[in-house]
Coordinates of C-alpha atoms in Angstrom, one line a residue:
Chain A
M251 CA -60.9 -90.3 -28.9
K252 CA -58.1 -90.3 -26.3
L253 CA -55.7 -89.1 -29.1
L254 CA -57.8 -86.1 -30.1
L255 CA -56.4 -84.1 -27.2
V256 CA -52.8 -85.2 -28.0
F257 CA -53.1 -84.4 -31.7
P258 CA -52.7 -80.6 -31.4
L259 CA -49.3 -81.4 -30.0
L260 CA -48.4 -84.4 -32.2
I261 CA -49.3 -82.8 -35.5
P262 CA -46.8 -79.9 -35.2
L263 CA -44.2 -82.2 -33.7
S264 CA -44.4 -84.8 -36.5
T265 CA -44.5 -82.0 -39.1
A266 CA -41.3 -80.5 -37.5
I267 CA -39.7 -84.0 -37.5
L268 CA -40.6 -84.5 -41.2
C269 CA -39.3 -81.1 -42.1
M270 CA -36.0 -81.9 -40.3
L271 CA -35.7 -85.2 -42.2
T272 CA -36.1 -83.3 -45.5
W273 CA -33.7 -80.6 -44.4
Y274 CA -32.0 -80.2 -47.8
N275 CA -35.3 -80.3 -49.8
R276 CA -36.9 -76.9 -49.5
S277 CA -39.9 -77.5 -51.7
L278 CA -40.8 -80.7 -49.9
Q279 CA -40.5 -78.9 -46.5
R280 CA -42.9 -76.2 -47.8
S281 CA -45.6 -78.7 -48.8
L282 CA -45.1 -80.7 -45.5
A283 CA -45.4 -77.5 -43.4
L284 CA -48.6 -76.5 -45.3
L285 CA -50.0 -80.0 -44.9
G286 CA -49.2 -79.9 -41.2
S287 CA -50.9 -76.6 -40.5
G288 CA -53.9 -77.7 -42.5
A289 CA -54.1 -80.9 -40.4
L290 CA -53.8 -78.9 -37.2
L291 CA -56.7 -76.7 -38.3
V292 CA -58.9 -79.7 -39.0
T293 CA -58.1 -81.3 -35.6
A294 CA -58.7 -78.0 -33.8
I295 CA -62.2 -77.8 -35.3
R296 CA -62.9 -81.3 -34.3
L297 CA -61.7 -80.7 -30.8
L298 CA -63.9 -77.6 -30.4
T299 CA -67.0 -79.4 -31.7
R300 CA -66.3 -82.3 -29.4
V301 CA -65.9 -80.1 -26.3
T302 CA -68.9 -78.1 -27.2
V303 CA -71.1 -81.2 -27.5
H304 CA -69.6 -83.5 -24.8
G305 CA -68.3 -81.0 -22.2
I306 CA -64.8 -80.7 -20.9
Q307 CA -62.4 -83.4 -22.0
A308 CA -59.3 -84.6 -20.0
V309 CA -56.8 -87.3 -20.6
Q310 CA -53.9 -88.5 -18.3
M311 CA -50.6 -88.9 -20.1
G312 CA -49.0 -92.3 -19.6
A313 CA -52.2 -93.3 -17.6
W314 CA -50.8 -91.9 -14.4
P315 CA -53.8 -90.6 -12.5
A316 CA -54.2 -86.9 -11.6
P317 CA -52.8 -85.2 -9.5
Q318 CA -49.6 -87.2 -9.9
G319 CA -49.7 -87.5 -13.7
I320 CA -49.8 -84.8 -16.3
T321 CA -53.3 -84.0 -17.5
L322 CA -54.2 -82.6 -20.8
V323 CA -57.5 -80.7 -20.5
A324 CA -59.6 -79.2 -23.2
D325 CA -62.3 -76.9 -21.9
L326 CA -64.1 -74.4 -24.2
F327 CA -61.6 -71.6 -23.5
S328 CA -58.5 -73.7 -24.3
S329 CA -60.1 -75.4 -27.4
V330 CA -61.2 -72.0 -28.7
M331 CA -57.6 -70.8 -28.2
V332 CA -56.2 -73.9 -30.0
L333 CA -58.6 -73.3 -32.9
V334 CA -57.7 -69.6 -33.3
S335 CA -54.0 -70.5 -33.1
A336 CA -54.5 -73.1 -35.8
V337 CA -56.3 -70.6 -38.0
I338 CA -53.4 -68.1 -37.5
G339 CA -50.8 -70.8 -38.0
F340 CA -52.5 -71.8 -41.3
A341 CA -52.8 -68.2 -42.6
V342 CA -49.2 -67.3 -41.6
M343 CA -47.9 -70.5 -43.2
L344 CA -49.7 -69.6 -46.5
Y345 CA -48.1 -66.2 -46.2
S346 CA -44.6 -67.6 -45.4
L347 CA -44.7 -69.7 -48.6
A348 CA -44.9 -66.5 -50.6
H349 CA -42.8 -64.3 -48.4
M350 CA -40.0 -66.2 -46.6
D351 CA -36.5 -65.9 -48.2
S352 CA -34.6 -69.0 -49.2
G353 CA -31.8 -68.4 -46.7
R354 CA -34.2 -68.7 -43.7
E355 CA -36.1 -71.5 -45.3
S356 CA -33.0 -73.6 -45.6
H357 CA -31.9 -72.8 -42.1
G358 CA -34.8 -74.4 -40.5
Y359 CA -37.7 -71.9 -40.6
Y360 CA -40.4 -74.6 -41.0
P361 CA -39.3 -76.9 -38.2
L362 CA -39.0 -74.0 -35.9
F363 CA -42.4 -72.7 -36.9
N364 CA -43.9 -76.0 -36.0
F365 CA -42.1 -76.3 -32.7
L366 CA -43.5 -72.9 -31.9
M367 CA -47.0 -74.1 -32.7
M368 CA -46.5 -77.1 -30.6
G369 CA -45.5 -75.0 -27.6
V370 CA -48.4 -72.7 -28.1
C371 CA -50.9 -75.5 -28.3
G372 CA -49.3 -77.3 -25.3
S373 CA -49.6 -74.2 -23.1
F374 CA -53.3 -74.1 -23.9
M375 CA -54.0 -77.8 -23.4
T376 CA -52.0 -78.6 -20.3
G377 CA -53.6 -79.0 -16.9
D378 CA -50.4 -78.9 -14.9
L379 CA -48.5 -75.7 -13.9
F380 CA -45.0 -77.2 -14.3
N381 CA -46.0 -78.7 -17.6
M382 CA -47.2 -75.3 -18.6
Y383 CA -43.7 -74.0 -17.8
V384 CA -42.2 -76.6 -20.0
W385 CA -44.5 -75.7 -22.9
F386 CA -43.6 -72.0 -22.4
E387 CA -40.0 -73.0 -22.7
V388 CA -40.7 -74.9 -25.9
L389 CA -42.4 -71.9 -27.5
L390 CA -39.9 -69.4 -26.2
T391 CA -36.8 -71.4 -27.3
S392 CA -38.2 -71.7 -30.8
S393 CA -39.2 -68.0 -30.8
F394 CA -35.7 -67.1 -29.7
V395 CA -34.3 -68.8 -32.7
L396 CA -37.0 -67.5 -35.0
I397 CA -36.4 -63.9 -34.0
A398 CA -32.7 -64.1 -34.5
L399 CA -32.8 -66.4 -37.6
G400 CA -31.1 -64.5 -40.4
G401 CA -28.8 -62.6 -38.1
E402 CA -29.4 -59.1 -39.4
R403 CA -28.0 -56.4 -37.1
A404 CA -31.4 -55.0 -36.0
Q405 CA -32.7 -58.5 -35.5
V406 CA -29.9 -59.4 -33.1
E407 CA -30.4 -56.2 -31.1
G408 CA -34.2 -56.9 -30.8
A409 CA -33.5 -60.6 -30.0
I410 CA -31.2 -59.7 -27.1
K411 CA -33.9 -57.6 -25.4
Y412 CA -36.5 -60.2 -26.2
V413 CA -34.5 -63.1 -24.8
T414 CA -33.4 -61.2 -21.6
L415 CA -36.8 -60.1 -20.5
N416 CA -38.4 -63.4 -21.3
L417 CA -35.7 -65.3 -19.4
I418 CA -36.4 -63.1 -16.4
S419 CA -40.1 -63.9 -16.7
S420 CA -39.4 -67.6 -17.0
A421 CA -37.2 -67.5 -13.9
L422 CA -40.0 -65.8 -12.0
F423 CA -42.6 -68.3 -13.3
L424 CA -40.4 -71.2 -12.2
A425 CA -39.8 -69.6 -8.8
G426 CA -43.6 -69.1 -8.4
V427 CA -44.1 -72.8 -9.3
G428 CA -41.6 -73.8 -6.7
I429 CA -43.2 -71.7 -4.0
L430 CA -46.6 -72.9 -4.9
Y431 CA -45.4 -76.5 -4.7
G432 CA -43.9 -75.9 -1.3
L433 CA -47.2 -74.4 -0.1
A434 CA -49.7 -76.9 -1.5
G435 CA -47.6 -80.0 -2.4
T436 CA -49.2 -80.3 -5.9
L437 CA -49.0 -78.6 -9.2
N438 CA -52.0 -80.0 -11.0
M439 CA -54.2 -77.0 -11.5
A440 CA -57.4 -78.7 -10.7
D441 CA -55.9 -80.2 -7.5
L442 CA -54.5 -76.7 -6.6
A443 CA -57.9 -75.2 -7.0
V444 CA -59.2 -77.7 -4.4
K445 CA -56.2 -77.5 -2.0
I446 CA -55.4 -73.8 -1.9
P447 CA -58.6 -72.7 -0.1
Q448 CA -58.0 -75.5 2.5
L449 CA -54.5 -74.1 3.3
G450 CA -55.9 -71.0 5.0
K451 CA -52.6 -69.1 4.3
T452 CA -54.4 -66.5 2.2
H453 CA -51.7 -63.8 2.4
L454 CA -48.9 -66.2 1.4
V455 CA -51.0 -67.4 -1.5
T456 CA -51.7 -63.9 -2.6
A457 CA -48.0 -63.1 -2.4
C458 CA -47.4 -66.1 -4.6
A459 CA -50.2 -64.9 -6.9
L460 CA -48.3 -61.7 -7.5
V461 CA -45.2 -63.6 -8.5
F462 CA -47.3 -65.2 -11.2
L463 CA -48.9 -61.9 -12.1
V464 CA -45.4 -60.4 -12.8
A465 CA -44.2 -63.5 -14.6
F466 CA -47.2 -63.8 -16.9
G467 CA -47.5 -60.0 -17.0
I468 CA -44.0 -59.8 -18.7
K469 CA -45.1 -62.5 -21.2
A470 CA -48.4 -60.7 -21.9
A471 CA -46.6 -57.3 -22.1
V472 CA -48.8 -55.5 -19.6
F473 CA -48.0 -52.1 -18.0
P474 CA -45.2 -51.6 -16.7
L475 CA -43.5 -54.7 -18.1
F476 CA -44.0 -54.3 -21.8
F477 CA -40.7 -52.7 -22.9
W478 CA -39.3 -55.7 -24.7
L479 CA -42.2 -55.9 -27.1
P480 CA -42.0 -52.7 -29.2
A481 CA -38.2 -53.1 -29.0
S482 CA -38.2 -56.5 -30.8
Y483 CA -41.4 -57.2 -32.7
H484 CA -40.5 -55.0 -35.7
T485 CA -37.1 -56.7 -36.3
P486 CA -37.7 -60.2 -37.7
P487 CA -39.4 -61.0 -41.1
V488 CA -43.1 -60.1 -41.3
A489 CA -44.3 -63.6 -41.1
V490 CA -42.4 -64.2 -37.9
S491 CA -43.6 -60.9 -36.3
A492 CA -47.1 -61.7 -37.4
I493 CA -47.2 -65.0 -35.6
F494 CA -45.5 -63.5 -32.5
A495 CA -48.0 -60.6 -32.5
G496 CA -50.9 -62.9 -32.9
L497 CA -50.0 -65.7 -30.5
L498 CA -47.2 -65.2 -28.0
T499 CA -48.5 -62.4 -25.8
K500 CA -51.9 -64.1 -25.9
V501 CA -50.4 -67.2 -24.3
G502 CA -49.4 -64.9 -21.4
V503 CA -53.0 -63.6 -21.3
Y504 CA -54.3 -67.1 -21.4
A505 CA -52.1 -68.2 -18.5
L506 CA -53.2 -65.1 -16.5
I507 CA -56.9 -65.9 -17.0
R508 CA -56.3 -69.6 -16.3
V509 CA -54.5 -69.1 -12.9
F510 CA -56.6 -66.1 -11.8
T511 CA -59.9 -67.9 -12.4
L512 CA -58.9 -71.4 -11.2
I513 CA -56.2 -71.0 -8.5
F514 CA -55.8 -67.5 -7.1
V515 CA -59.3 -66.6 -6.3
G516 CA -59.0 -66.2 -2.6
E517 CA -58.6 -62.5 -2.4
T518 CA -60.2 -61.2 -5.5
S519 CA -60.8 -57.8 -4.0
F520 CA -57.1 -57.2 -4.0
T521 CA -55.7 -59.3 -6.9
H522 CA -58.4 -58.7 -9.4
S523 CA -58.7 -55.0 -8.6
L524 CA -55.0 -54.7 -9.2
I525 CA -55.5 -56.4 -12.5
L526 CA -58.2 -53.9 -13.4
V527 CA -55.9 -51.0 -12.6
V528 CA -53.1 -52.6 -14.6
S529 CA -55.5 -53.1 -17.5
A530 CA -56.4 -49.4 -17.6
L531 CA -52.8 -48.3 -17.5
T532 CA -51.8 -50.8 -20.1
M533 CA -54.5 -49.5 -22.5
V534 CA -53.4 -45.9 -22.0
T535 CA -49.7 -46.3 -22.2
G536 CA -49.9 -48.6 -25.3
V537 CA -52.1 -46.3 -27.3
L538 CA -50.1 -43.2 -26.3
G539 CA -46.8 -45.0 -27.2
A540 CA -48.3 -45.7 -30.6
V541 CA -49.0 -42.0 -31.3
A542 CA -45.3 -41.2 -31.1
Q543 CA -44.2 -43.9 -33.6
N544 CA -43.6 -43.5 -37.3
E545 CA -42.8 -47.0 -38.4
F546 CA -45.7 -49.3 -39.5
R547 CA -44.8 -52.3 -37.4
R548 CA -43.8 -50.3 -34.3
I549 CA -47.2 -48.6 -34.3
L550 CA -48.8 -52.0 -34.5
S551 CA -46.6 -53.3 -31.7
F552 CA -47.7 -50.6 -29.3
H553 CA -51.3 -51.3 -30.2
I554 CA -50.8 -54.9 -29.2
I555 CA -50.0 -53.6 -25.7
S556 CA -53.0 -51.3 -25.5
Q557 CA -55.2 -54.2 -26.7
I558 CA -53.8 -56.5 -24.0
G559 CA -55.3 -54.0 -21.6
Y560 CA -58.8 -54.8 -22.9
M561 CA -58.2 -58.5 -22.6
I562 CA -57.2 -58.5 -19.0
M563 CA -59.9 -55.9 -18.2
G564 CA -62.5 -58.6 -18.4
L565 CA -60.4 -60.7 -16.0
G566 CA -60.2 -57.8 -13.6
L567 CA -64.0 -57.4 -13.7
Y568 CA -64.2 -61.1 -12.8
T569 CA -67.8 -61.8 -13.8
V570 CA -69.1 -64.2 -16.5
A571 CA -70.0 -61.4 -18.8
G572 CA -66.6 -59.7 -18.3
L573 CA -64.6 -62.9 -19.0
A574 CA -66.8 -63.6 -22.0
G575 CA -65.9 -60.2 -23.3
S576 CA -62.2 -61.0 -22.7
I577 CA -62.4 -64.3 -24.6
F578 CA -64.3 -62.6 -27.4
Y579 CA -61.6 -59.9 -27.5
I580 CA -58.7 -62.3 -27.6
V581 CA -60.2 -64.2 -30.5
H582 CA -60.9 -61.0 -32.4
H583 CA -57.6 -59.5 -31.6
I584 CA -55.5 -62.5 -32.6
I585 CA -57.1 -62.5 -36.0
V586 CA -57.0 -58.8 -36.6
K587 CA -53.6 -58.1 -35.3
T588 CA -51.9 -60.9 -37.2
N589 CA -53.7 -59.6 -40.3
L590 CA -52.4 -56.1 -39.8
F591 CA -48.9 -57.4 -39.6
L592 CA -49.4 -59.4 -42.7
V593 CA -50.7 -56.3 -44.5
S594 CA -47.6 -54.4 -43.3
G595 CA -45.5 -57.0 -45.1
A596 CA -47.5 -56.6 -48.3
V597 CA -47.1 -52.8 -48.1
E598 CA -43.4 -53.2 -47.7
R599 CA -43.4 -55.4 -50.8
C600 CA -45.2 -52.6 -52.7
G601 CA -43.6 -49.6 -51.3
G602 CA -40.2 -50.9 -50.2
S603 CA -40.3 -49.7 -46.6
F604 CA -42.0 -49.8 -43.3
E605 CA -41.3 -46.1 -42.6
L606 CA -44.5 -44.0 -43.0
K607 CA -42.4 -41.1 -44.4
K608 CA -41.1 -43.2 -47.3
L609 CA -44.5 -44.7 -48.1
G610 CA -47.5 -43.2 -49.9
G611 CA -49.9 -43.5 -52.8
I612 CA -50.6 -47.2 -52.2
Y613 CA -54.4 -46.6 -52.5
L614 CA -54.0 -45.4 -56.1
K615 CA -51.9 -48.4 -57.2
F616 CA -53.3 -51.1 -55.1
P617 CA -56.9 -50.4 -54.1
L618 CA -57.5 -54.0 -53.0
L619 CA -54.6 -53.9 -50.6
A620 CA -55.9 -50.6 -49.2
A621 CA -59.3 -52.2 -48.6
L622 CA -57.7 -55.2 -47.0
F623 CA -55.9 -52.9 -44.6
L624 CA -59.0 -50.9 -43.8
I625 CA -61.1 -53.9 -42.6
P626 CA -58.8 -55.1 -39.8
A627 CA -57.8 -51.5 -39.0
L628 CA -61.3 -50.4 -38.4
S629 CA -62.1 -53.6 -36.6
L630 CA -59.1 -53.0 -34.3
A631 CA -60.5 -49.5 -33.6
G632 CA -63.9 -50.9 -32.8
M633 CA -66.1 -49.8 -35.8
P634 CA -69.4 -51.6 -36.2
P635 CA -70.2 -54.0 -37.7
L636 CA -66.7 -55.5 -37.4
S637 CA -65.7 -57.9 -34.7
G638 CA -63.8 -55.3 -32.6
F639 CA -67.0 -53.3 -32.0
F640 CA -68.7 -56.2 -30.3
A641 CA -65.6 -57.1 -28.4
K642 CA -65.3 -53.6 -27.0
L643 CA -69.0 -53.2 -26.5
S644 CA -69.4 -56.3 -24.3
L645 CA -66.4 -55.3 -22.1
I646 CA -67.5 -51.6 -21.7
Q647 CA -71.1 -52.6 -21.1
E648 CA -70.1 -55.0 -18.3
G649 CA -67.8 -52.3 -16.9
L650 CA -70.7 -49.9 -16.7
V651 CA -73.0 -52.5 -15.1
L652 CA -70.4 -53.1 -12.4
K653 CA -70.0 -49.3 -11.9
E654 CA -66.3 -49.3 -12.9
Y655 CA -66.8 -46.0 -14.7
L656 CA -63.1 -45.0 -14.8
V657 CA -61.8 -48.1 -16.6
S658 CA -64.9 -48.2 -18.9
G659 CA -64.2 -44.6 -19.8
V660 CA -60.6 -45.3 -20.5
A661 CA -61.6 -48.2 -22.7
L662 CA -63.8 -45.9 -24.7
V663 CA -61.2 -43.1 -25.1
V664 CA -58.5 -45.6 -26.0
G665 CA -60.8 -46.9 -28.8
F666 CA -61.0 -43.4 -30.3
L667 CA -57.2 -43.0 -30.0
T668 CA -56.8 -46.4 -31.8
L669 CA -59.0 -45.1 -34.6
F670 CA -56.8 -42.0 -34.8
S671 CA -53.7 -44.1 -35.0
M672 CA -55.1 -46.3 -37.7
M673 CA -56.2 -43.3 -39.7
K674 CA -52.6 -42.0 -39.4
I675 CA -51.4 -45.1 -41.1
W676 CA -54.2 -44.9 -43.6
H677 CA -53.3 -41.3 -44.5
E678 CA -49.6 -41.7 -44.6
V679 CA -49.3 -45.1 -46.3
F680 CA -52.3 -45.2 -48.6
W681 CA -53.8 -41.8 -49.1
K682 CA -51.0 -39.2 -49.4
D683 CA -49.1 -39.0 -52.7
A684 CA -46.1 -41.2 -53.0
P685 CA -42.9 -39.4 -51.9
V686 CA -40.4 -38.3 -54.5
G687 CA -37.9 -40.9 -55.3
A688 CA -39.9 -43.9 -53.9
A689 CA -38.7 -47.3 -55.0
P690 CA -40.4 -48.2 -58.3
L691 CA -42.4 -51.4 -58.3
T692 CA -40.7 -54.3 -60.2
A693 CA -42.6 -57.0 -62.0
R694 CA -41.3 -59.7 -59.7
R695 CA -42.7 -58.0 -56.7
Q696 CA -46.1 -57.5 -58.3
E697 CA -46.2 -61.2 -59.2
S698 CA -45.7 -62.5 -55.7
L699 CA -48.2 -60.0 -54.2
A700 CA -51.2 -62.4 -54.9
G701 CA -49.7 -65.0 -52.6
L702 CA -49.4 -62.4 -49.8
L703 CA -52.9 -61.1 -50.3
F704 CA -54.7 -64.4 -50.2
P705 CA -54.1 -65.2 -46.5
V706 CA -54.7 -61.5 -45.7
A707 CA -58.1 -61.6 -47.5
L708 CA -58.9 -64.9 -45.7
L709 CA -58.4 -63.3 -42.3
A710 CA -60.2 -60.1 -43.3
L711 CA -63.2 -62.2 -44.3
L712 CA -63.0 -64.0 -40.9
T713 CA -63.1 -60.6 -39.2
V714 CA -66.2 -59.5 -41.1
Y715 CA -67.8 -62.9 -40.4
L716 CA -67.1 -62.6 -36.6
G717 CA -68.6 -59.1 -36.7
V718 CA -71.8 -60.0 -38.7
G719 CA -72.2 -63.3 -37.0
A720 CA -71.0 -62.1 -33.6
E721 CA -73.8 -64.0 -31.9
G722 CA -72.2 -67.5 -32.4
L723 CA -68.8 -66.5 -31.0
F724 CA -70.5 -64.6 -28.2
W725 CA -72.5 -67.6 -27.2
L726 CA -69.3 -69.7 -27.2
S727 CA -67.4 -67.1 -25.1
Q728 CA -70.3 -66.9 -22.7
R729 CA -70.2 -70.6 -22.2
A730 CA -66.4 -70.7 -21.9
A731 CA -66.6 -67.9 -19.3
Q732 CA -69.2 -69.9 -17.3
Q733 CA -66.8 -72.8 -17.3
L734 CA -64.1 -70.6 -16.0
M735 CA -66.2 -68.9 -13.3
H736 CA -67.7 -72.2 -12.1
P737 CA -64.8 -74.6 -12.3
S738 CA -66.7 -77.6 -10.9
E739 CA -67.0 -79.2 -14.3
Y740 CA -63.2 -78.7 -14.8
L741 CA -62.4 -80.2 -11.5
A742 CA -64.7 -83.2 -12.1
A743 CA -63.2 -83.8 -15.5
V744 CA -59.6 -83.8 -14.3
L745 CA -59.9 -85.4 -10.8
K746 CA -62.7 -87.8 -11.9
R747 CA -64.8 -87.1 -8.9
Chain B
M215 CA -0.1 -84.9 -31.4
L216 CA 0.6 -88.5 -32.4
I217 CA -0.3 -89.7 -28.9
V218 CA -3.6 -87.8 -28.9
R219 CA -4.5 -89.1 -32.4
T220 CA -3.8 -92.7 -31.4
V221 CA -5.7 -92.4 -28.1
E222 CA -8.6 -90.7 -29.9
R223 CA -8.9 -93.7 -32.2
W224 CA -8.9 -96.2 -29.3
L225 CA -11.2 -94.2 -27.2
R226 CA -13.9 -94.0 -29.9
P227 CA -15.4 -97.5 -29.5
I228 CA -15.0 -97.4 -25.7
L229 CA -16.9 -94.2 -25.4
L230 CA -19.6 -95.4 -27.6
L231 CA -19.9 -98.7 -25.6
V232 CA -20.1 -96.7 -22.4
S233 CA -22.8 -94.5 -23.9
V234 CA -24.8 -97.6 -24.8
Y235 CA -24.2 -99.0 -21.3
L236 CA -25.5 -95.8 -19.7
L237 CA -28.5 -95.9 -22.0
S238 CA -29.4 -99.4 -21.2
G239 CA -29.3 -98.9 -17.5
G240 CA -31.5 -95.9 -17.5
H241 CA -34.7 -97.3 -16.0
Q242 CA -33.7 -99.2 -12.9
S243 CA -30.2 -97.7 -12.2
P244 CA -28.4 -94.4 -12.8
G245 CA -28.0 -93.5 -16.5
G246 CA -30.5 -92.9 -19.3
G247 CA -30.9 -91.5 -22.7
F248 CA -29.8 -88.0 -21.9
V249 CA -26.4 -88.8 -20.3
G250 CA -25.9 -91.6 -22.8
G251 CA -26.5 -89.2 -25.7
L252 CA -24.0 -86.7 -24.2
V253 CA -21.3 -89.4 -23.9
A254 CA -22.1 -90.6 -27.5
A255 CA -21.3 -87.1 -28.7
V256 CA -17.9 -87.1 -27.0
P257 CA -15.9 -89.2 -29.6
F258 CA -17.1 -87.0 -32.4
A259 CA -16.4 -83.8 -30.5
L260 CA -12.9 -85.2 -29.6
H261 CA -12.3 -86.0 -33.3
A262 CA -13.3 -82.5 -34.2
L263 CA -10.8 -81.2 -31.6
V264 CA -8.0 -83.5 -32.8
Y265 CA -8.5 -83.1 -36.5
N266 CA -11.2 -80.7 -37.7
A267 CA -15.0 -80.3 -37.9
P268 CA -15.5 -81.5 -41.5
S269 CA -13.5 -84.6 -40.7
A270 CA -15.8 -85.2 -37.7
R271 CA -18.8 -84.8 -40.0
R272 CA -17.4 -87.4 -42.3
L273 CA -16.9 -89.7 -39.4
L274 CA -20.5 -89.2 -38.3
R275 CA -21.7 -90.0 -41.8
T276 CA -24.9 -88.2 -41.3
D277 CA -26.2 -84.8 -40.4
P278 CA -26.8 -83.9 -36.7
H279 CA -30.3 -82.7 -37.9
F280 CA -31.1 -86.2 -38.9
L281 CA -30.0 -87.6 -35.6
M282 CA -32.3 -85.2 -33.8
A283 CA -35.2 -85.9 -36.1
L284 CA -34.6 -89.7 -35.7
G285 CA -34.5 -89.3 -31.9
L286 CA -37.7 -87.2 -31.8
F287 CA -39.4 -89.7 -34.1
C288 CA -38.5 -92.6 -31.8
A289 CA -39.7 -90.8 -28.7
M290 CA -42.9 -89.8 -30.4
W291 CA -43.7 -93.2 -31.7
S292 CA -42.9 -95.0 -28.4
G293 CA -46.0 -93.2 -27.1
F294 CA -48.3 -94.8 -29.6
T295 CA -47.7 -98.4 -28.4
G296 CA -49.9 -97.7 -25.4
V297 CA -52.6 -96.1 -27.7
F298 CA -52.8 -99.3 -29.8
L299 CA -53.4 -101.3 -26.7
G300 CA -56.2 -99.0 -25.6
A301 CA -54.3 -96.9 -23.0
P302 CA -53.6 -93.1 -23.1
Y303 CA -50.7 -91.7 -25.1
L304 CA -47.2 -92.4 -23.6
T305 CA -48.4 -95.2 -21.3
G306 CA -45.5 -97.5 -20.5
K307 CA -45.9 -101.2 -21.7
W308 CA -43.3 -103.8 -20.7
V309 CA -42.4 -107.3 -21.8
E310 CA -39.9 -109.6 -20.0
W311 CA -37.6 -112.0 -21.8
E312 CA -35.2 -114.7 -20.7
L313 CA -32.4 -114.5 -23.2
P314 CA -29.2 -116.5 -23.5
L315 CA -26.1 -114.6 -22.3
L316 CA -28.1 -111.6 -21.2
G317 CA -30.4 -113.4 -18.8
H318 CA -33.5 -111.6 -17.6
V319 CA -34.3 -108.6 -19.9
D320 CA -37.0 -106.0 -19.5
M321 CA -38.0 -104.3 -22.7
G322 CA -40.6 -101.6 -22.9
T323 CA -41.8 -98.4 -24.5
P324 CA -39.9 -96.2 -22.1
V325 CA -36.7 -97.8 -23.4
I326 CA -37.7 -96.8 -26.9
F327 CA -38.4 -93.3 -25.6
D328 CA -35.0 -93.2 -24.0
I329 CA -33.3 -94.4 -27.3
G330 CA -35.1 -91.4 -28.8
V331 CA -33.7 -89.1 -26.2
Y332 CA -30.3 -90.6 -26.8
F333 CA -30.3 -89.7 -30.5
A334 CA -31.9 -86.3 -30.0
V335 CA -29.4 -85.3 -27.3
M336 CA -26.5 -86.6 -29.4
G337 CA -27.8 -84.7 -32.4
V338 CA -28.3 -81.4 -30.6
T339 CA -24.9 -81.6 -28.8
L340 CA -23.1 -82.4 -32.1
M341 CA -24.9 -79.7 -34.0
I342 CA -23.8 -77.1 -31.4
I343 CA -20.2 -78.3 -31.1
L344 CA -19.7 -78.8 -34.8
S345 CA -21.2 -75.5 -35.8
L346 CA -19.1 -73.7 -33.2
A347 CA -16.0 -75.5 -34.4
E348 CA -16.7 -74.4 -37.9
E349 CA -17.1 -70.8 -36.9
E350 CA -13.4 -70.0 -36.6

């Protein structure tokens, strides 16, 4: 039982080690990586069922008691996040097997992918702020290499922007951790939640909260700190941008939600109102940025930004229903957005480009691919009965209940603009006639398409399922939000009181 | 050049011995796997400087990747000893021995962890240095 919480870290780690030991045997690496991501998926399901049935689980690494030791905590929010990450990891791994070129494979793609997954799971599971910083570094370092792996010109340019901005964010995060340690003398998050209100230095704590807001805000790509994202996400291979798009910004959102529900809740009228304003601006700038783009993956990148706005809108509202909406939205978004990036890779395989101008006529040749694009695209825009509809509905409903009419209105309008953007892709890529002189489809490309479409179909099915069976996920997000808003169970699990 | 080459050959075992000494001291006195691993990488880096990178790779006899993997593997498995004895992952377990020559010896899972760090750091350092040396 004690190992169940460590397994989400150990499985990717041991997979990475095994992949490094079989460095010169690519086919063995591929099977090992697939096996590892499958095992992670099974563990994540077991973890979530355990937390749902038995409540919040915590384990002290090395048996050092909290707050001195490092705690791994699994509450509903973090185990839901681990499960979604495992699902995405599995789908992208399936996709990589059919998509990744042999050069990147033999230069350590699979070990790096697994180190990335370990960092992501670690950030979700840890109960200690400094340890969270370490996990951030684990995932960032592997993402730095993944984004530059292959060394194409555009890739290196994107990587430089990505690395620079993320290093600044890490420095701010570390500074914030230092200040907080100086203030409270502890970094265990549960212990901080107890000690911060006793300090009485509300303004100092709020200032520190803003350092964290900026640090995590850069990682989550909120307004006005998002510039690195559209500059870099369209440069690496599709499988890499898909896993980045699905998981990395969401780790930032997770961290924001975690610290702003557990630690920095002293002056919510200021901090959380600020978050609400930022969320509205993020939605608008993201979606307007997307309108101006004409490259498949760049459009999707800008939509990540606008969707991040929705996710932190629930945090800004700071009610159980609002946070439940956020959690629902994160789950929905991770699946849908990864899927759209995977579709863009399949389209590139069929049409030979990511540029909307050079594409066209995919619907006639590949109706199945067109249908598989339409499901996540409509879900992203919030069409019923897909998952995006319920995610947006719950957030906007709660916004109206709290009389936050402006941000709710923005959320509605941005939904329509998203639909417009998706329809632009639909028209340009799938509907209009193929442009003259488009690359003809070779037999080899057609052959490997099935391998690409399988994970895409899997995720599309999941989106439909989350829409039709929204009640189950909604119940789960509601309970997770209750745990976040009333942290007594979390504190009891960590501090054993 | 002759002097450097001769010194390099004599320095090799000394540096490796120093690295093991640093590793073994790590728990009660200054030292540890990290600094030990760095020192262990020095003779091979020196060899690459004096001769060339392929020759250093031959001297190493294995790939830096494997050293890293071996190190991570050691570190990971050292955590399981505690688990088998019913404690959480990574819990330190110690045994004490009275050995001839060495006298009183503490041996425990943190030492195994440190050996893991030693190989991982040695592997990473050599991977960086050797691939930079081959770049030219």
